[in-house]
PDB file of C-alpha atoms in Angstrom:
ATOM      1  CA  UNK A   1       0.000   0.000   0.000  1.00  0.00           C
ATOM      2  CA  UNK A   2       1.607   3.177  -0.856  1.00  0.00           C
ATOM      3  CA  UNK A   3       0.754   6.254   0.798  1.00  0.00           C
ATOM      4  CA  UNK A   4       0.139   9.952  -0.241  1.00  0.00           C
ATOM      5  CA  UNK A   5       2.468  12.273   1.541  1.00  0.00           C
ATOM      6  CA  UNK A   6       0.230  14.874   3.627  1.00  0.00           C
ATOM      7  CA  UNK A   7       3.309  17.112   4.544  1.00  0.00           C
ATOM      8  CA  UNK A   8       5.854  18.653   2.558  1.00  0.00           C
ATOM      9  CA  UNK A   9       9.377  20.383   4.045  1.00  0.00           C
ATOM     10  CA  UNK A  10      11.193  23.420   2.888  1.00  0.00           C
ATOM     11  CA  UNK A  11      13.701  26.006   4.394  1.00  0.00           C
ATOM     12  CA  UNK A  12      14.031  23.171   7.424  1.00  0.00           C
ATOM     13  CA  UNK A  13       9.897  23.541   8.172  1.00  0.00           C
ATOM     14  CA  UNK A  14       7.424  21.626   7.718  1.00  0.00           C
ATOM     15  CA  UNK A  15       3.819  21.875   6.107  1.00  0.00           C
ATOM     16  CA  UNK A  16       0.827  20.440   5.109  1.00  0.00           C
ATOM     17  CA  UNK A  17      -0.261  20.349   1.451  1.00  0.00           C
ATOM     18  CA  UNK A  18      -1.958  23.382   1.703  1.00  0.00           C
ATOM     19  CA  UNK A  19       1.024  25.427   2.538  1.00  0.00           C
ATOM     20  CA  UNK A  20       0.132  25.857   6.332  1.00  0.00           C
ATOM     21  CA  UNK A  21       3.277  25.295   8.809  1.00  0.00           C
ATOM     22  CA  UNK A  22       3.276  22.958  11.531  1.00  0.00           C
ATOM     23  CA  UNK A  23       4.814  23.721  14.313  1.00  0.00           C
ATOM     24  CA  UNK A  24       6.403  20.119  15.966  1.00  0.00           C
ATOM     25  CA  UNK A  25       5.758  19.839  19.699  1.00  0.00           C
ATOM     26  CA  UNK A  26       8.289  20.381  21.776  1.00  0.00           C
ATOM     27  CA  UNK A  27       7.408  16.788  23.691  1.00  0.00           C
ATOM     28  CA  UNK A  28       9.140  13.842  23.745  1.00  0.00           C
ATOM     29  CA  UNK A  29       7.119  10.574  24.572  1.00  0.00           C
ATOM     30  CA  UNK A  30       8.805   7.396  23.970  1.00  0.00           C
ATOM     31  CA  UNK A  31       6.797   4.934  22.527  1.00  0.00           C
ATOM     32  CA  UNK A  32       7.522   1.769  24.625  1.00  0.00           C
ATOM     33  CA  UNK A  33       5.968   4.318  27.555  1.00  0.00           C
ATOM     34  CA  UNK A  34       2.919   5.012  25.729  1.00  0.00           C
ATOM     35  CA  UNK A  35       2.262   1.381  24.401  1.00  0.00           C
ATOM     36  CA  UNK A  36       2.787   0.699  28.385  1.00  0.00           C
ATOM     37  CA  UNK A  37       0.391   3.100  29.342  1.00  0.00           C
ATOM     38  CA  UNK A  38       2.795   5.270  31.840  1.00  0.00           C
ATOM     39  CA  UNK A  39       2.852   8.139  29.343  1.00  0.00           C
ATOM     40  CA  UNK A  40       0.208   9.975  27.392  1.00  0.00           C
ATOM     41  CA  UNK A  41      -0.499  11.855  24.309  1.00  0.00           C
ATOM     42  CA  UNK A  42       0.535  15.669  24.633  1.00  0.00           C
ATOM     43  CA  UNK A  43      -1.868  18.700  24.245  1.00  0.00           C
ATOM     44  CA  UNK A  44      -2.746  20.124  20.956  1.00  0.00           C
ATOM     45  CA  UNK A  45      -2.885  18.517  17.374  1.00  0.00           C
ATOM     46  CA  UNK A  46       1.039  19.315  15.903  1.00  0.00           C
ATOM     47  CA  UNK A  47       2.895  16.414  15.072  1.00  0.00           C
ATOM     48  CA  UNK A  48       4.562  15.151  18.296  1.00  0.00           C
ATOM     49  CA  UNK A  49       8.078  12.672  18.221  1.00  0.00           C
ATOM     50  CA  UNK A  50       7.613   9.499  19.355  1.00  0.00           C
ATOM     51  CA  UNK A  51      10.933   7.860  20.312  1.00  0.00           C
ATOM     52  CA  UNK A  52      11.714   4.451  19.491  1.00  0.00           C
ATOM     53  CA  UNK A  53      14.952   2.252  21.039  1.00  0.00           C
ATOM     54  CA  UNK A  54      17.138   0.605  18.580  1.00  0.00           C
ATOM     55  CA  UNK A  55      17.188  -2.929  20.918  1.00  0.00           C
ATOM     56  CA  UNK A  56      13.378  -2.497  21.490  1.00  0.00           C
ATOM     57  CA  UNK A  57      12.760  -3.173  17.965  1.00  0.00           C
ATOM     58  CA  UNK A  58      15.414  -5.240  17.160  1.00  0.00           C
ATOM     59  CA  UNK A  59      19.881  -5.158  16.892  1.00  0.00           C
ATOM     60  CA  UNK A  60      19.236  -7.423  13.532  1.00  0.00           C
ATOM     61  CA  UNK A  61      16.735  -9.427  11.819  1.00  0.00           C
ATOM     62  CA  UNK A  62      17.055 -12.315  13.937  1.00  0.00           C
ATOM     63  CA  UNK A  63      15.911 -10.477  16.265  1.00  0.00           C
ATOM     64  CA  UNK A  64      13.398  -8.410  15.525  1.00  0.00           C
ATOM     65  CA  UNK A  65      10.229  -7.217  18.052  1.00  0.00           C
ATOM     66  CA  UNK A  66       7.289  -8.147  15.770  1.00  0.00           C
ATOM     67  CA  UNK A  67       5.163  -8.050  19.063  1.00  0.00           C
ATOM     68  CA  UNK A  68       6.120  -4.138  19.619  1.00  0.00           C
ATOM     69  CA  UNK A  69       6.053  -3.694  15.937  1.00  0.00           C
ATOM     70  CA  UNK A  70       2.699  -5.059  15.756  1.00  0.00           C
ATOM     71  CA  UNK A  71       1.333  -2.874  19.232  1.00  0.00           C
ATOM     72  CA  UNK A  72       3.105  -0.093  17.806  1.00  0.00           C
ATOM     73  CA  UNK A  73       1.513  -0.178  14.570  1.00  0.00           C
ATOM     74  CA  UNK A  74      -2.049  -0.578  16.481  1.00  0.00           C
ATOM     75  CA  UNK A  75      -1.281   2.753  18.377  1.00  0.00           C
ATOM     76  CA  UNK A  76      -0.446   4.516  15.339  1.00  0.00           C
ATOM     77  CA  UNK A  77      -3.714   3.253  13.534  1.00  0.00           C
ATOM     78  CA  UNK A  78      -5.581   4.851  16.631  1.00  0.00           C
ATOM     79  CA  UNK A  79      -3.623   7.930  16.078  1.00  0.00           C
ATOM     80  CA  UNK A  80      -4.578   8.097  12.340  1.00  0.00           C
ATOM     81  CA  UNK A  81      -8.268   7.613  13.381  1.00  0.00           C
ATOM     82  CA  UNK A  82      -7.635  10.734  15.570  1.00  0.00           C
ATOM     83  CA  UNK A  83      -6.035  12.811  12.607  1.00  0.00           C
ATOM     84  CA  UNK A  84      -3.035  12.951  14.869  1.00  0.00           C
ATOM     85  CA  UNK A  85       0.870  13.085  13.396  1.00  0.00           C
ATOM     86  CA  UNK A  86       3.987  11.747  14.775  1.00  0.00           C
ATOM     87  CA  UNK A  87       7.668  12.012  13.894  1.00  0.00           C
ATOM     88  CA  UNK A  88       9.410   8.328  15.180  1.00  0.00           C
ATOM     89  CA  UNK A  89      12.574   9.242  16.652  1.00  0.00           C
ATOM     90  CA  UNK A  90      15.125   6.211  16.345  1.00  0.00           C
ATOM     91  CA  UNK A  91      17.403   5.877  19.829  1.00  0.00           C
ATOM     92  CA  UNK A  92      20.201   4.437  19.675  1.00  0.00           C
ATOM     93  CA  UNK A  93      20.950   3.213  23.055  1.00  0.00           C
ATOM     94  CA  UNK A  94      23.136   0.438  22.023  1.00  0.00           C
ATOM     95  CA  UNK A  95      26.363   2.482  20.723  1.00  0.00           C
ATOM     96  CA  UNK A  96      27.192   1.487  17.221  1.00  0.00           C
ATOM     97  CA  UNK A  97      31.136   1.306  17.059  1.00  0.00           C
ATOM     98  CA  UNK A  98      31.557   0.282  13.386  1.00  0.00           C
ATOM     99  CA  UNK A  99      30.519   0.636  10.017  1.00  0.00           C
ATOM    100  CA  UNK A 100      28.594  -2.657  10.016  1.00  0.00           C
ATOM    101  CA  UNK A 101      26.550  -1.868  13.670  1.00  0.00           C
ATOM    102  CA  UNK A 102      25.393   1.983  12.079  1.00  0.00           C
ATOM    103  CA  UNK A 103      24.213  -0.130   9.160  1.00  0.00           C
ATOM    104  CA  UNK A 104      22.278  -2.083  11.301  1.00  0.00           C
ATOM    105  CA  UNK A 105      20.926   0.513  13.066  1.00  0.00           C
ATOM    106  CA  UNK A 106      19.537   1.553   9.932  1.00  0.00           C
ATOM    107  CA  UNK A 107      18.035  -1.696   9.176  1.00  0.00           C
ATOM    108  CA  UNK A 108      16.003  -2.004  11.759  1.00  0.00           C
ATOM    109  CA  UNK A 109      14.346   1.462  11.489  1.00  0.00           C
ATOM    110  CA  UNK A 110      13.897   0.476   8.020  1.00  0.00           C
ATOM    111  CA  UNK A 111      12.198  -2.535   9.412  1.00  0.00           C
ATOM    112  CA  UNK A 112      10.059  -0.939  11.638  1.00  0.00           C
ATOM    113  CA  UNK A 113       8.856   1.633   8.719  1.00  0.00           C
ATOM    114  CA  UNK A 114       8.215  -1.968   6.744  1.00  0.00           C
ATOM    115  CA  UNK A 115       5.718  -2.751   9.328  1.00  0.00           C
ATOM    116  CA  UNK A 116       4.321   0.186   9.560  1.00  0.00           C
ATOM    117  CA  UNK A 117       4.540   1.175   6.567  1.00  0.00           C
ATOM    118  CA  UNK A 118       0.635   1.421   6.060  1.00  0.00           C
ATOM    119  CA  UNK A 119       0.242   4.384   9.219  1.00  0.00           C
ATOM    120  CA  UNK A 120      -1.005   7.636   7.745  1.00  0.00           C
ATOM    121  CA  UNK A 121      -0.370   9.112  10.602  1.00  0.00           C
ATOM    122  CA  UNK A 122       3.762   9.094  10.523  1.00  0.00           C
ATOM    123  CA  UNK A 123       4.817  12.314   9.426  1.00  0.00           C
ATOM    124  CA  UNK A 124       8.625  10.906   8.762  1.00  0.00           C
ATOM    125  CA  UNK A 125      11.561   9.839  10.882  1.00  0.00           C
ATOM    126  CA  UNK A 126      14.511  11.609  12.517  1.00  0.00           C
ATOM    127  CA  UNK A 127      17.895  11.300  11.114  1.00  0.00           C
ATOM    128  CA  UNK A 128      19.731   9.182  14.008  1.00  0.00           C
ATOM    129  CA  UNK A 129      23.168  10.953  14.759  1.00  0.00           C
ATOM    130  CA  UNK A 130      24.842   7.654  14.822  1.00  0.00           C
ATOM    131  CA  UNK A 131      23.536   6.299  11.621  1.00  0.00           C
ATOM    132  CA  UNK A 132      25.017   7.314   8.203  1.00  0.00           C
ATOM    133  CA  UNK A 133      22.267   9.782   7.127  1.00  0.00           C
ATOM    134  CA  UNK A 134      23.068   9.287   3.678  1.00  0.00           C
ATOM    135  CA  UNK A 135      22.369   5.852   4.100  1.00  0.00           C
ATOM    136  CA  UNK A 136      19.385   6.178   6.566  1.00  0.00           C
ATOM    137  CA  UNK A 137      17.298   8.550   4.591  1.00  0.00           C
ATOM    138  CA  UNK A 138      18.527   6.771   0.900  1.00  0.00           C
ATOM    139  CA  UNK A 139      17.223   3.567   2.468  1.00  0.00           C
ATOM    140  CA  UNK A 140      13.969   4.875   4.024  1.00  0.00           C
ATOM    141  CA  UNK A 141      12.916   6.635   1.236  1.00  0.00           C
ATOM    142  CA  UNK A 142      13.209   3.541  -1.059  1.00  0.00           C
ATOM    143  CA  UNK A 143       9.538   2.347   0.413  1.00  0.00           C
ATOM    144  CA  UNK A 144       8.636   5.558   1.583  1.00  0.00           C
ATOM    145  CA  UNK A 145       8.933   8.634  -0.693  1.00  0.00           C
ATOM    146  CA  UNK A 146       6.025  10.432   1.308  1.00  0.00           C
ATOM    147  CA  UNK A 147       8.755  10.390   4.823  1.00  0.00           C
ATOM    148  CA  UNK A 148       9.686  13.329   5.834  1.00  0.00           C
ATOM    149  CA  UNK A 149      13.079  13.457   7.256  1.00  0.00           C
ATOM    150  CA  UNK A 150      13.914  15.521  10.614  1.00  0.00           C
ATOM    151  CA  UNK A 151      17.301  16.428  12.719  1.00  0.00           C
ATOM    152  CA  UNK A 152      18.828  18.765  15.016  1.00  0.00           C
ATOM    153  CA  UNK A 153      22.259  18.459  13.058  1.00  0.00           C
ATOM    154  CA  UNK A 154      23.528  21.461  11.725  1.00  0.00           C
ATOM    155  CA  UNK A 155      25.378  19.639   9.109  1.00  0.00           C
ATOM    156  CA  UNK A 156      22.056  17.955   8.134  1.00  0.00           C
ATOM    157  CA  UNK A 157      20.574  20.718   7.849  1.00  0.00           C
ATOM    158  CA  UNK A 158      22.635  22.330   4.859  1.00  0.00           C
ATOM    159  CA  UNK A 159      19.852  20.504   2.930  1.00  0.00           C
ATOM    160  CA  UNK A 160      16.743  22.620   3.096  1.00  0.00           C
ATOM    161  CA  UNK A 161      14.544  19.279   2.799  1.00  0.00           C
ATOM    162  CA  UNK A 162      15.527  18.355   6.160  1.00  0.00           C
ATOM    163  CA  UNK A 163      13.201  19.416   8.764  1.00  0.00           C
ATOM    164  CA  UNK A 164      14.763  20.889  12.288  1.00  0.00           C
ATOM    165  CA  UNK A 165      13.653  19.637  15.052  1.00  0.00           C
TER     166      UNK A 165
END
């Protein structure tokens, strides 16, 4: 199923179609809180980030969390019901040292958009700092041309596409 982006980024901002800007929420909520029910949604109807942990989805596809993929993607489905946006905000709290573990850090986000890859309601994904971003957002995109991308690197954010967050 391929969706129809519903927000477009330029100058580092994002918008909807019609040209209006959406201002991100300043909250945090990470998502293995919310799915747990210690954390709720924030005020207002901006896009909020939703952060995800690197070993709660999954170091590599042997081991993958298809139960948390599968709550995750039931939360989101509520969200979309709600008209509500979020921007999933990898964490990597495993350190990846090499080349090899920042390329698996980037292919289990890409895993996690797989299975979620039918959620209206995900505006895009931040940029992890210790992912390649080339890589990241090359391999994202790939299945998901409607993603918008967002970081808080200043290097990053030399392209204009990239939305500051």
């Amino acid at each position: 199923m391929k969706l129809e982006a519903r927000f477009t980024t330029s100058e580092n901002k994002l918008y909807t179609l019609g040209g209006e800007e959406c201002a991100l929420s300043s909250e945090m909520i990470a998502a293995e809180k919310i799915l747990g029910g210690q954390s709720s949604l924030p005020e207002g109807k901006g896009p909020f980030a939703l952060s995800v942990n690197w070993t709660t989805v999954g170091l590599d596809d042997q081991s993958y969390n298809e139960e948390f993929l599968a709550s995750f993607r039931d939360f989101l489905k509520q969200l979309e019901e709600q008209d509500r946006y979020v921007m999933i905000v990898p964490v990597a709290d495993k350190n990846p040292s090499s080349a090899e573990e920042k390329s698996a850090l980037t292919a289990s986000m890409k895993h996690c958009a797989r299975r979620l890859k039918d959620c209206a309601s995900i505006v895009g994904f931040a940029v992890p700092g210790e992912s390649d971003p080339e890589e990241f957002i090359s391999e994202l995109r790939q299945k998901h041309q409607h993603y918008a991308f967002f970081s808080r690197d200043t290097n990053l954010l030399q392209d204009k596409s990239i939305v500051k967050f």
